[in-house]
Amino acid sequence: MRISYKNLKRYKEIVHILIKYGFSFIVEKLNIEDIAYKIPITNPSEEIKNMSTATKIRCVIEELGPTYIKFGQLLSTRKDLFDQDIIDELSKLRDSVEPFDTDIAKAIFKNETGLDIDDIFKEFNDTPIGSASIGQVYEGKLKNNEDVIVKIQRPNIEETIKSDIEILRSIASALKDLYKDIDIDLKQIIEEFNTQLIRELDYNFEAMNAIKFKKMFEDSKEVYIPSIYSEYSTQKVLIMEKIIGIKLSDISKIRGLGWSTKNIAEIGVRSLFKQVFEYGFFHGDPHPGNIFVVSSNCISYIDFGMIGIIDSKTLSFLNHMAIAISKKNIDRVIRSLIDMNMLNSDIDTSSFRQDLLYLMHYYYDVPIEKLSISNILNEMFRFLRRYKVYIPPQLSMLAKTVITLEGTARSLDPDFSISSVAQEFIQYYYIEKLSIDKTLLRAKDSTEEVLFDIRAIPRQLKSILRNLENNNLKIKMEDVKFTSLERCIIDLATKISLSLVLAAMVVGSSLIISSQNVNQNIWIKMMAIIGFFISFIIGILLIIKIFRSQYRK
């Protein structure tokens, strides 16, 4: 594994934590034990030995710090990649770290906005109400007496994250080289994570998300979205309206006010389907801490750093899948998966069909009030993971959101049933699908697309014919890694060349030394001796190269 020595200190911290929790074999596999030679490799404590592997992984991530906690939270959405016990542990990761000094926060605020705290705020609470890996949260009151929440980004957090991402890329590359048959595209996951973090590092993205949600629910009496003060918000500072309400997690207080928790759960379900089916844009982390109950008939979302986007093609796919499953049409299910490029070409179709049929029959006859969305989705992900079915990240996030929503709804209403979700699904999907305005818009889009394709066909045919005429056909191969193959070929060619030179030198020197005239000319004899000496050196070099190659393997 290639090590960037500017991150050497961080590598040592990672090695130390891995060894502490009994993952020293990973250090050995990654070939980074040489940077940990001063760290004693000791046996883990009894407490750590008694932990499950999933718990150890969570503890390692927590000790590694903010970037890795964020990474763990992202992985907790990938039920298509990991077993449920690991997902459960990763879901426990909390984005909470030690607070930084408020004077530093004020300096960052002034540097970003060009204004002092006293220029904007009538009151500002110096004690942060929350401290996360990316930023810190304060309460304040503007000069116009409006209560607000202020998020200020941590100092130097961008440099720290970039360093950790570089290390993660190196680890992913090393693991891919070590485990050739690994089916998880670690590099893709890390790049996805990097993209998400870049957005979270820029509070302008969160501000835009909140503004879009505000517009989405501007006519709704059931969902309220806090306003953003864009004139004071920058890349590292975000000011939004403070929500006066009760956190959804404080169920006893909600019930103490006489508010119907069942009604609040139904509002949550309706709001999610409005986000998904009307806008294809949904809150990606709707856990109880990110939702406030404003009144008996109104909830409010906060924290818009993580959002999900789902397109019409994916929604159509979900609808076709639901219809196919309801009719137990296995062939249609498989065709839908193929259309979305989710099935591997080398899949055992016979076993896949058989197991899918069993899974569908298992849940099909269960009374709807007995069904659990979480159980169904978790079982489905286990099945898809077994057959290495690729799940688009947007579907993974949507599944996690639905599971989180169901868990929250059941805590509010013990009698919550999948039937209510199904009814909302049917209502929203088919109202949108059969809407005259939406139907006309889809027809217009389809017509424009067809006309565009028709206009493009002659130009494409002309281009193909020109390339055929000029014998200018090219085959482009992507996503194929030839680095290791190239290295092996070069190594093999070097060994063969050395072997041929060695053989030629030995044969040539032997012919010279066996000549009858060798004793008549001292230079001929010296040439033979020099030839044997060079053969000896080449032989030693060849042996060293062979042993070195084996050692590397």
Coordinates of C-alpha atoms in Angstrom, one line a residue:
M1 CA 0.0 0.0 0.0
R2 CA 1.3 3.4 -1.0
I3 CA 1.7 5.8 2.0
S4 CA 1.6 9.6 1.8
Y5 CA 4.2 10.6 4.3
K6 CA 2.6 14.0 4.9
N7 CA -0.2 11.9 6.6
L8 CA 2.2 9.7 8.5
K9 CA 1.0 10.8 11.9
R10 CA -2.6 10.0 10.9
Y11 CA -1.6 6.6 9.6
K12 CA 0.0 5.8 13.0
E13 CA -3.2 6.8 14.8
I14 CA -5.3 4.5 12.5
V15 CA -2.9 1.6 13.0
H16 CA -2.9 2.1 16.8
I17 CA -6.8 2.0 16.9
L18 CA -7.0 -1.0 14.6
I19 CA -4.5 -3.0 16.8
K20 CA -6.3 -1.9 19.9
Y21 CA -9.6 -3.5 18.7
G22 CA -8.0 -6.7 17.4
F23 CA -7.8 -5.8 13.7
S24 CA -4.0 -6.2 13.5
F25 CA -4.5 -8.6 10.6
I26 CA -5.8 -5.7 8.5
V27 CA -2.6 -3.8 9.3
E28 CA -0.6 -6.8 8.0
K29 CA -2.8 -7.2 4.9
L30 CA -2.4 -3.5 4.0
N31 CA 1.3 -3.8 4.4
I32 CA 1.5 -0.8 6.7
E33 CA 3.0 -2.5 9.7
D34 CA 6.3 -0.8 9.1
I35 CA 4.9 2.6 10.2
A36 CA 3.7 1.0 13.4
Y37 CA 6.9 -0.6 14.5
K38 CA 7.0 1.5 17.7
I39 CA 3.4 0.5 18.6
P40 CA 3.4 -2.7 20.6
I41 CA 1.1 -5.3 19.1
T42 CA -0.8 -6.4 22.2
N43 CA -3.9 -8.6 22.7
P44 CA -7.1 -6.7 23.0
S45 CA -8.6 -6.3 26.5
E46 CA -11.2 -8.7 27.7
E47 CA -13.9 -6.1 27.3
I48 CA -13.0 -5.7 23.6
K49 CA -12.7 -9.4 23.1
N50 CA -16.3 -9.9 24.3
M51 CA -17.6 -7.3 21.8
S52 CA -19.2 -8.5 18.5
T53 CA -17.3 -7.7 15.3
A54 CA -20.0 -5.1 14.4
T55 CA -19.5 -3.4 17.7
K56 CA -15.8 -3.3 17.3
I57 CA -16.2 -1.7 13.8
R58 CA -18.4 1.0 15.3
C59 CA -15.9 1.7 18.2
V60 CA -13.0 1.9 15.7
I61 CA -15.0 4.4 13.6
E62 CA -15.9 6.5 16.6
E63 CA -12.3 6.7 17.7
L64 CA -11.1 7.6 14.2
G65 CA -13.0 10.8 14.4
P66 CA -15.5 13.0 12.5
T67 CA -14.7 12.0 8.9
Y68 CA -15.0 8.3 9.6
I69 CA -18.2 8.8 11.6
K70 CA -19.7 10.6 8.6
F71 CA -18.4 7.7 6.4
G72 CA -20.0 5.1 8.8
Q73 CA -23.3 7.0 8.7
L74 CA -23.2 6.8 4.9
L75 CA -22.5 3.1 5.0
S76 CA -25.4 2.6 7.4
T77 CA -27.7 3.4 4.4
R78 CA -26.1 0.7 2.2
K79 CA -28.2 -2.4 3.3
D80 CA -27.3 -3.9 -0.1
L81 CA -23.7 -4.2 1.0
F82 CA -23.6 -5.2 4.7
D83 CA -25.3 -7.6 7.0
Q84 CA -28.0 -6.2 9.3
D85 CA -25.9 -6.5 12.5
I86 CA -23.3 -4.1 11.0
I87 CA -26.0 -1.8 9.7
D88 CA -27.5 -1.7 13.2
E89 CA -24.2 -0.7 14.8
L90 CA -23.4 1.9 12.2
S91 CA -26.8 3.4 12.7
K92 CA -25.8 4.1 16.3
L93 CA -23.0 6.5 15.2
R94 CA -23.8 10.0 16.4
D95 CA -22.4 13.1 14.8
S96 CA -21.3 14.7 18.1
V97 CA -17.8 15.8 19.1
E98 CA -16.1 18.1 21.5
P99 CA -17.0 21.8 21.1
F100 CA -14.5 24.4 19.9
D101 CA -14.0 27.8 21.4
T102 CA -16.8 30.3 20.8
D103 CA -14.2 33.1 20.2
I104 CA -12.9 31.1 17.3
A105 CA -16.5 30.7 16.0
K106 CA -17.0 34.5 16.2
A107 CA -13.8 35.1 14.3
I108 CA -15.0 32.7 11.6
F109 CA -18.4 34.5 11.5
K110 CA -16.7 37.9 11.0
N111 CA -14.3 36.6 8.4
E112 CA -17.2 35.1 6.4
T113 CA -19.8 37.8 6.7
G114 CA -17.6 40.9 7.3
L115 CA -19.7 41.7 10.3
D116 CA -19.4 41.3 14.1
I117 CA -21.8 39.3 16.1
D118 CA -23.1 42.5 17.7
D119 CA -23.8 44.1 14.3
I120 CA -26.5 41.5 13.6
F121 CA -27.6 40.0 16.9
K122 CA -29.5 41.6 19.7
E123 CA -28.7 38.5 21.8
F124 CA -26.2 35.7 21.2
N125 CA -25.8 32.7 23.4
D126 CA -22.1 31.9 23.7
T127 CA -22.8 28.4 24.9
P128 CA -23.3 26.1 21.8
I129 CA -26.4 24.0 21.9
G130 CA -24.8 21.4 19.6
S131 CA -21.4 20.4 18.4
A132 CA -21.1 18.2 15.3
S133 CA -18.2 17.1 13.2
I134 CA -18.7 19.8 10.5
G135 CA -19.9 22.7 12.6
Q136 CA -21.3 24.1 15.8
V137 CA -24.8 25.4 16.6
Y138 CA -25.7 28.5 18.6
E139 CA -29.0 30.3 19.5
G140 CA -29.4 34.0 18.9
K141 CA -31.9 36.8 18.5
L142 CA -31.6 39.2 15.6
K143 CA -32.0 43.0 15.9
N144 CA -35.7 42.6 14.7
N145 CA -36.3 40.2 17.7
E146 CA -36.5 37.1 15.5
D147 CA -35.2 33.9 17.2
V148 CA -32.6 32.1 15.0
I149 CA -30.2 29.2 14.9
V150 CA -26.7 29.9 13.8
K151 CA -24.4 27.1 12.4
I152 CA -20.7 27.9 12.2
Q153 CA -18.2 25.6 10.5
R154 CA -15.3 24.1 12.5
P155 CA -11.8 25.7 11.8
N156 CA -9.6 23.7 9.4
I157 CA -12.2 21.0 9.0
E158 CA -11.8 21.0 5.2
E159 CA -8.1 20.2 5.4
T160 CA -8.7 17.4 7.9
I161 CA -11.4 15.8 5.8
K162 CA -9.3 16.0 2.6
S163 CA -6.5 14.3 4.4
D164 CA -8.8 11.5 5.6
I165 CA -10.3 11.1 2.2
E166 CA -6.9 10.6 0.7
I167 CA -6.1 7.9 3.3
L168 CA -9.5 6.2 2.6
R169 CA -8.7 6.2 -1.2
S170 CA -5.3 4.5 -0.5
I171 CA -6.9 1.9 1.8
A172 CA -9.7 1.2 -0.8
S173 CA -7.1 0.8 -3.6
A174 CA -5.0 -1.6 -1.4
L175 CA -8.0 -3.7 -0.4
K176 CA -9.1 -4.0 -4.0
D177 CA -5.6 -5.2 -5.0
L178 CA -5.6 -7.7 -2.1
Y179 CA -9.1 -9.1 -2.6
K180 CA -9.6 -9.4 -6.3
D181 CA -13.0 -11.0 -5.9
I182 CA -14.5 -8.4 -3.7
D183 CA -17.8 -7.3 -5.1
I184 CA -18.1 -3.9 -3.2
D185 CA -16.8 -1.0 -5.3
L186 CA -15.0 0.8 -2.5
K187 CA -13.7 3.5 -4.7
Q188 CA -17.1 4.4 -5.9
I189 CA -18.5 4.5 -2.3
I190 CA -15.6 6.8 -1.2
E191 CA -16.1 9.1 -4.2
E192 CA -19.9 9.2 -3.4
F193 CA -18.9 10.0 0.2
N194 CA -16.5 12.7 -0.9
T195 CA -19.1 14.3 -3.0
Q196 CA -21.6 14.3 -0.1
L197 CA -19.0 15.8 2.3
I198 CA -18.0 18.5 -0.2
R199 CA -21.7 19.6 -0.2
E200 CA -21.9 19.5 3.6
L201 CA -18.8 21.6 3.9
D202 CA -20.6 24.3 1.9
Y203 CA -23.6 25.6 3.9
N204 CA -24.9 27.2 0.7
F205 CA -26.1 23.7 -0.4
E206 CA -28.0 23.2 2.9
A207 CA -29.5 26.7 2.5
M208 CA -30.7 25.9 -1.1
N209 CA -32.1 22.6 0.1
A210 CA -34.1 24.4 2.9
I211 CA -35.3 27.0 0.5
K212 CA -36.5 24.3 -1.9
F213 CA -38.3 22.5 0.9
K214 CA -39.9 25.8 2.0
K215 CA -41.3 26.2 -1.5
M216 CA -42.4 22.6 -1.6
F217 CA -44.6 23.0 1.6
E218 CA -45.5 26.7 1.2
D219 CA -49.2 25.9 0.8
S220 CA -49.2 23.1 3.4
K221 CA -50.7 23.5 6.9
E222 CA -49.3 20.2 8.1
V223 CA -45.6 20.8 7.4
Y224 CA -43.6 24.0 8.3
I225 CA -40.1 24.6 7.0
P226 CA -37.9 27.2 8.8
S227 CA -36.8 30.3 6.8
I228 CA -33.2 30.9 5.7
Y229 CA -31.6 34.3 6.2
S230 CA -29.6 34.2 3.0
E231 CA -28.2 37.7 3.4
Y232 CA -26.1 36.4 6.4
S233 CA -25.4 32.9 5.2
T234 CA -22.2 31.9 3.5
Q235 CA -20.1 28.8 2.8
K236 CA -19.2 28.5 6.6
V237 CA -22.1 30.3 8.2
L238 CA -25.8 29.4 8.1
I239 CA -28.6 31.3 9.9
M240 CA -32.1 29.9 9.9
E241 CA -35.3 30.5 11.8
K242 CA -35.6 28.8 15.2
I243 CA -38.4 26.3 15.4
I244 CA -40.4 26.6 18.6
G245 CA -41.8 23.1 19.2
I246 CA -41.2 19.7 20.7
K247 CA -38.8 17.2 19.3
L248 CA -40.5 14.2 17.9
S249 CA -38.4 11.9 20.2
D250 CA -40.1 13.5 23.3
I251 CA -43.3 11.4 22.9
S252 CA -44.4 11.7 26.5
K253 CA -44.4 15.5 26.3
I254 CA -46.4 15.4 23.1
R255 CA -49.0 13.1 24.6
G256 CA -49.0 15.3 27.8
L257 CA -50.4 18.1 25.7
G258 CA -53.2 15.9 24.5
W259 CA -52.0 15.8 20.9
S260 CA -52.7 12.8 18.8
T261 CA -49.5 10.9 18.1
K262 CA -51.4 8.8 15.5
N263 CA -52.3 11.9 13.6
I264 CA -48.7 13.1 13.7
A265 CA -47.5 9.8 12.4
E266 CA -49.9 10.0 9.4
I267 CA -48.7 13.6 8.7
G268 CA -45.1 12.2 8.5
V269 CA -46.1 9.5 6.0
R270 CA -48.0 12.0 3.8
S271 CA -45.2 14.5 3.9
L272 CA -42.7 11.8 2.7
F273 CA -44.8 10.7 -0.2
K274 CA -45.4 14.3 -1.2
Q275 CA -41.6 14.8 -1.3
V276 CA -40.9 11.6 -3.2
F277 CA -43.8 11.4 -5.7
E278 CA -44.5 15.1 -6.4
Y279 CA -40.9 16.4 -6.3
G280 CA -38.5 13.5 -6.4
F281 CA -36.6 15.3 -3.6
F282 CA -36.8 14.1 0.0
H283 CA -35.2 14.6 3.4
G284 CA -32.5 11.9 3.7
D285 CA -32.3 11.8 7.5
P286 CA -35.8 12.0 9.0
H287 CA -34.9 10.6 12.5
P288 CA -36.9 12.0 15.5
G289 CA -34.1 14.5 16.4
N290 CA -34.6 16.2 13.0
I291 CA -38.3 16.7 13.3
F292 CA -40.2 19.0 15.6
V293 CA -43.9 18.9 16.5
V294 CA -45.2 22.5 16.2
S295 CA -48.8 21.8 17.0
S296 CA -51.3 19.0 17.1
N297 CA -51.6 19.2 13.3
C298 CA -48.2 20.4 12.2
I299 CA -44.6 19.1 12.1
S300 CA -41.4 20.8 11.0
Y301 CA -38.2 19.4 9.5
I302 CA -34.7 20.8 10.3
D303 CA -31.2 20.0 9.2
F304 CA -31.2 19.8 5.4
G305 CA -27.6 18.7 4.9
M306 CA -28.6 15.2 3.7
I307 CA -31.2 14.9 1.0
G308 CA -32.2 12.2 -1.5
I309 CA -33.1 12.7 -5.2
I310 CA -35.0 10.1 -7.1
D311 CA -36.0 10.5 -10.8
S312 CA -39.2 9.5 -12.7
K313 CA -37.5 6.5 -14.3
T314 CA -36.7 5.0 -10.8
L315 CA -40.2 5.8 -9.6
S316 CA -41.6 4.0 -12.6
F317 CA -39.3 1.1 -11.9
L318 CA -40.6 0.9 -8.3
N319 CA -44.2 0.9 -9.5
H320 CA -43.6 -1.8 -12.1
M321 CA -41.9 -3.9 -9.4
A322 CA -44.8 -3.5 -7.0
I323 CA -47.3 -4.6 -9.7
A324 CA -45.1 -7.5 -10.8
I325 CA -44.7 -8.7 -7.2
S326 CA -48.4 -8.3 -6.5
K327 CA -49.1 -10.6 -9.5
K328 CA -46.2 -13.0 -8.6
N329 CA -44.8 -12.4 -12.1
I330 CA -41.2 -13.5 -11.6
D331 CA -40.2 -12.8 -15.3
R332 CA -41.4 -9.3 -15.1
V333 CA -39.5 -8.7 -11.9
I334 CA -36.3 -10.0 -13.5
R335 CA -36.9 -7.9 -16.7
S336 CA -37.3 -4.8 -14.5
L337 CA -34.1 -5.5 -12.7
I338 CA -32.3 -6.0 -16.1
D339 CA -33.7 -2.7 -17.5
M340 CA -32.2 -0.9 -14.5
N341 CA -28.8 -2.6 -15.0
M342 CA -29.0 -4.1 -11.5
L343 CA -28.3 -7.8 -12.4
N344 CA -24.9 -9.3 -13.0
S345 CA -24.5 -11.1 -16.3
D346 CA -23.1 -14.2 -14.4
I347 CA -26.0 -14.5 -12.0
D348 CA -27.5 -18.0 -11.5
T349 CA -30.9 -17.2 -12.9
S350 CA -32.4 -20.5 -12.0
S351 CA -31.6 -20.2 -8.3
F352 CA -32.5 -16.5 -8.4
R353 CA -35.9 -17.2 -9.7
Q354 CA -36.5 -20.0 -7.2
D355 CA -35.5 -18.0 -4.2
L356 CA -37.4 -14.9 -5.3
L357 CA -40.5 -16.9 -5.8
Y358 CA -40.2 -18.4 -2.3
L359 CA -39.7 -14.9 -0.9
M360 CA -42.7 -13.5 -2.6
H361 CA -44.9 -16.4 -1.5
Y362 CA -43.7 -16.1 2.1
Y363 CA -44.9 -12.5 2.4
Y364 CA -47.8 -12.6 0.0
D365 CA -50.3 -14.3 2.2
V366 CA -49.4 -12.6 5.5
P367 CA -52.2 -10.3 6.7
I368 CA -51.3 -6.7 5.8
E369 CA -51.6 -5.5 9.4
K370 CA -49.0 -8.0 10.4
L371 CA -46.5 -6.9 7.9
S372 CA -43.5 -4.6 8.7
I373 CA -41.8 -2.5 6.1
S374 CA -38.5 -2.8 7.9
N375 CA -38.7 -6.6 7.9
I376 CA -39.7 -6.8 4.3
L377 CA -36.9 -4.4 3.1
N378 CA -34.3 -6.0 5.3
E379 CA -35.2 -9.4 4.0
M380 CA -35.2 -8.1 0.4
F381 CA -31.7 -6.5 0.9
R382 CA -30.3 -9.8 2.3
F383 CA -31.7 -11.6 -0.8
L384 CA -30.3 -9.0 -3.2
R385 CA -26.9 -9.0 -1.4
R386 CA -26.7 -12.7 -1.7
Y387 CA -27.1 -12.5 -5.5
K388 CA -24.8 -9.4 -5.8
V389 CA -27.6 -7.3 -7.2
Y390 CA -26.5 -3.7 -7.6
I391 CA -28.7 -1.2 -5.8
P392 CA -28.5 2.5 -6.9
P393 CA -27.5 4.7 -3.9
Q394 CA -30.8 6.7 -4.3
L395 CA -32.8 3.6 -3.8
S396 CA -30.7 2.6 -0.7
M397 CA -31.3 6.1 0.8
L398 CA -35.0 5.9 0.1
A399 CA -35.2 2.5 1.7
K400 CA -33.4 3.8 4.8
T401 CA -35.7 6.8 4.9
V402 CA -38.8 4.6 4.7
I403 CA -37.4 2.3 7.4
T404 CA -36.6 5.2 9.7
L405 CA -40.1 6.7 9.1
E406 CA -41.8 3.4 9.9
G407 CA -39.8 3.1 13.2
T408 CA -40.7 6.6 14.2
A409 CA -44.4 6.1 13.2
R410 CA -44.6 2.9 15.3
S411 CA -43.1 4.7 18.3
L412 CA -45.9 7.3 17.9
D413 CA -48.6 4.8 17.1
P414 CA -48.2 1.2 18.2
D415 CA -51.1 0.2 15.8
F416 CA -49.3 1.8 12.8
S417 CA -49.8 -0.6 9.8
I418 CA -48.2 -0.9 6.4
S419 CA -51.8 -0.6 5.1
S420 CA -51.7 3.2 5.8
V421 CA -48.4 3.5 3.9
A422 CA -49.9 1.5 1.0
Q423 CA -53.0 3.7 0.9
E424 CA -50.8 6.8 0.8
F425 CA -48.6 5.3 -1.9
I426 CA -51.6 4.5 -4.1
Q427 CA -53.1 8.0 -3.4
Y428 CA -50.0 9.9 -4.3
Y429 CA -48.7 7.8 -7.1
Y430 CA -51.9 7.5 -9.1
I431 CA -53.1 11.0 -8.4
E432 CA -49.8 12.2 -9.9
K433 CA -49.8 9.5 -12.7
L434 CA -53.5 10.2 -13.8
S435 CA -53.4 13.9 -13.3
I436 CA -54.4 15.7 -16.6
D437 CA -51.7 18.3 -16.2
K438 CA -49.0 15.7 -15.6
T439 CA -50.3 13.4 -18.4
L440 CA -50.2 16.3 -20.9
L441 CA -46.7 17.3 -19.7
R442 CA -45.4 13.7 -20.1
A443 CA -47.0 13.5 -23.5
K444 CA -45.3 16.7 -24.5
D445 CA -41.9 15.5 -23.2
S446 CA -42.2 12.2 -24.9
T447 CA -43.2 13.9 -28.2
E448 CA -40.2 16.2 -28.0
E449 CA -37.9 13.3 -27.2
V450 CA -39.2 11.3 -30.2
L451 CA -38.8 14.3 -32.6
F452 CA -35.3 14.9 -31.3
D453 CA -34.3 11.3 -31.9
I454 CA -35.8 11.3 -35.4
R455 CA -33.8 14.5 -36.3
A456 CA -30.6 12.9 -34.9
I457 CA -30.9 9.6 -36.8
P458 CA -29.7 10.8 -40.2
R459 CA -26.7 12.6 -38.6
Q460 CA -25.8 9.4 -36.7
L461 CA -26.2 7.2 -39.7
K462 CA -24.0 9.5 -41.7
S463 CA -21.3 9.4 -39.0
I464 CA -21.4 5.6 -38.9
L465 CA -21.1 5.2 -42.6
R466 CA -18.2 7.7 -42.8
N467 CA -16.3 5.7 -40.1
L468 CA -17.0 2.5 -42.0
E469 CA -15.8 4.0 -45.2
N470 CA -12.6 5.2 -43.6
N471 CA -12.1 2.0 -41.6
N472 CA -12.1 4.1 -38.5
L473 CA -13.9 1.9 -36.0
K474 CA -12.8 2.1 -32.4
I475 CA -13.7 -0.1 -29.4
K476 CA -13.6 1.7 -26.1
M477 CA -13.0 -0.4 -23.0
E478 CA -13.8 1.3 -19.6
D479 CA -13.6 0.3 -16.0
V480 CA -10.9 -2.3 -16.6
K481 CA -7.9 -2.2 -14.4
F482 CA -4.7 -3.2 -16.3
T483 CA -2.1 -1.9 -13.8
S484 CA -1.5 -5.2 -12.1
L485 CA -1.5 -7.1 -15.5
E486 CA 1.0 -4.6 -17.0
R487 CA 3.2 -4.9 -13.9
C488 CA 3.2 -8.8 -14.2
I489 CA 4.0 -8.7 -17.9
I490 CA 6.9 -6.3 -17.4
D491 CA 8.3 -8.4 -14.5
L492 CA 8.0 -11.6 -16.6
A493 CA 9.6 -10.0 -19.7
T494 CA 12.5 -8.8 -17.5
K495 CA 13.1 -12.3 -16.1
I496 CA 13.0 -13.9 -19.6
S497 CA 15.4 -11.3 -20.9
L498 CA 17.8 -11.9 -18.0
S499 CA 17.5 -15.7 -18.5
L500 CA 18.3 -15.4 -22.2
V501 CA 21.3 -13.2 -21.6
L502 CA 22.5 -15.6 -18.9
A503 CA 22.1 -18.6 -21.2
A504 CA 23.9 -16.9 -24.0
M505 CA 26.8 -15.8 -21.8
V506 CA 27.3 -19.3 -20.3
V507 CA 27.1 -21.0 -23.7
G508 CA 29.4 -18.5 -25.3
S509 CA 32.0 -18.6 -22.5
S510 CA 31.9 -22.4 -22.4
L511 CA 32.6 -22.6 -26.2
I512 CA 35.5 -20.2 -25.8
I513 CA 37.0 -22.0 -22.8
S514 CA 36.8 -25.3 -24.6
S515 CA 38.5 -24.0 -27.7
Q516 CA 41.9 -25.6 -28.6
N517 CA 43.4 -22.1 -29.1
V518 CA 42.4 -20.7 -25.6
N519 CA 45.9 -21.2 -24.2
Q520 CA 47.6 -19.6 -27.2
N521 CA 46.1 -16.1 -26.6
I522 CA 45.7 -14.7 -23.1
W523 CA 42.9 -12.3 -24.2
I524 CA 40.7 -15.1 -25.4
K525 CA 41.1 -16.8 -22.0
M526 CA 40.3 -13.5 -20.2
M527 CA 37.2 -13.0 -22.4
A528 CA 35.9 -16.4 -21.3
I529 CA 36.6 -15.7 -17.6
I530 CA 34.9 -12.3 -17.9
G531 CA 31.9 -14.0 -19.6
F532 CA 31.6 -16.5 -16.7
F533 CA 31.9 -13.6 -14.2
I534 CA 29.1 -11.6 -15.9
S535 CA 27.0 -14.8 -16.1
F536 CA 27.5 -15.2 -12.3
I537 CA 26.3 -11.5 -11.7
I538 CA 23.3 -11.9 -13.9
G539 CA 22.4 -15.2 -12.2
I540 CA 22.5 -13.5 -8.8
L541 CA 20.4 -10.6 -10.1
L542 CA 17.9 -13.1 -11.5
I543 CA 17.6 -15.1 -8.2
I544 CA 17.2 -11.8 -6.2
K545 CA 14.4 -10.7 -8.6
I546 CA 12.6 -14.0 -8.3
F547 CA 12.8 -14.0 -4.5
R548 CA 11.7 -10.3 -4.4
S549 CA 8.7 -11.1 -6.5
Q550 CA 7.7 -14.0 -4.2
Y551 CA 8.3 -11.8 -1.1
R552 CA 6.0 -9.1 -2.5
K553 CA 3.2 -11.7 -3.2

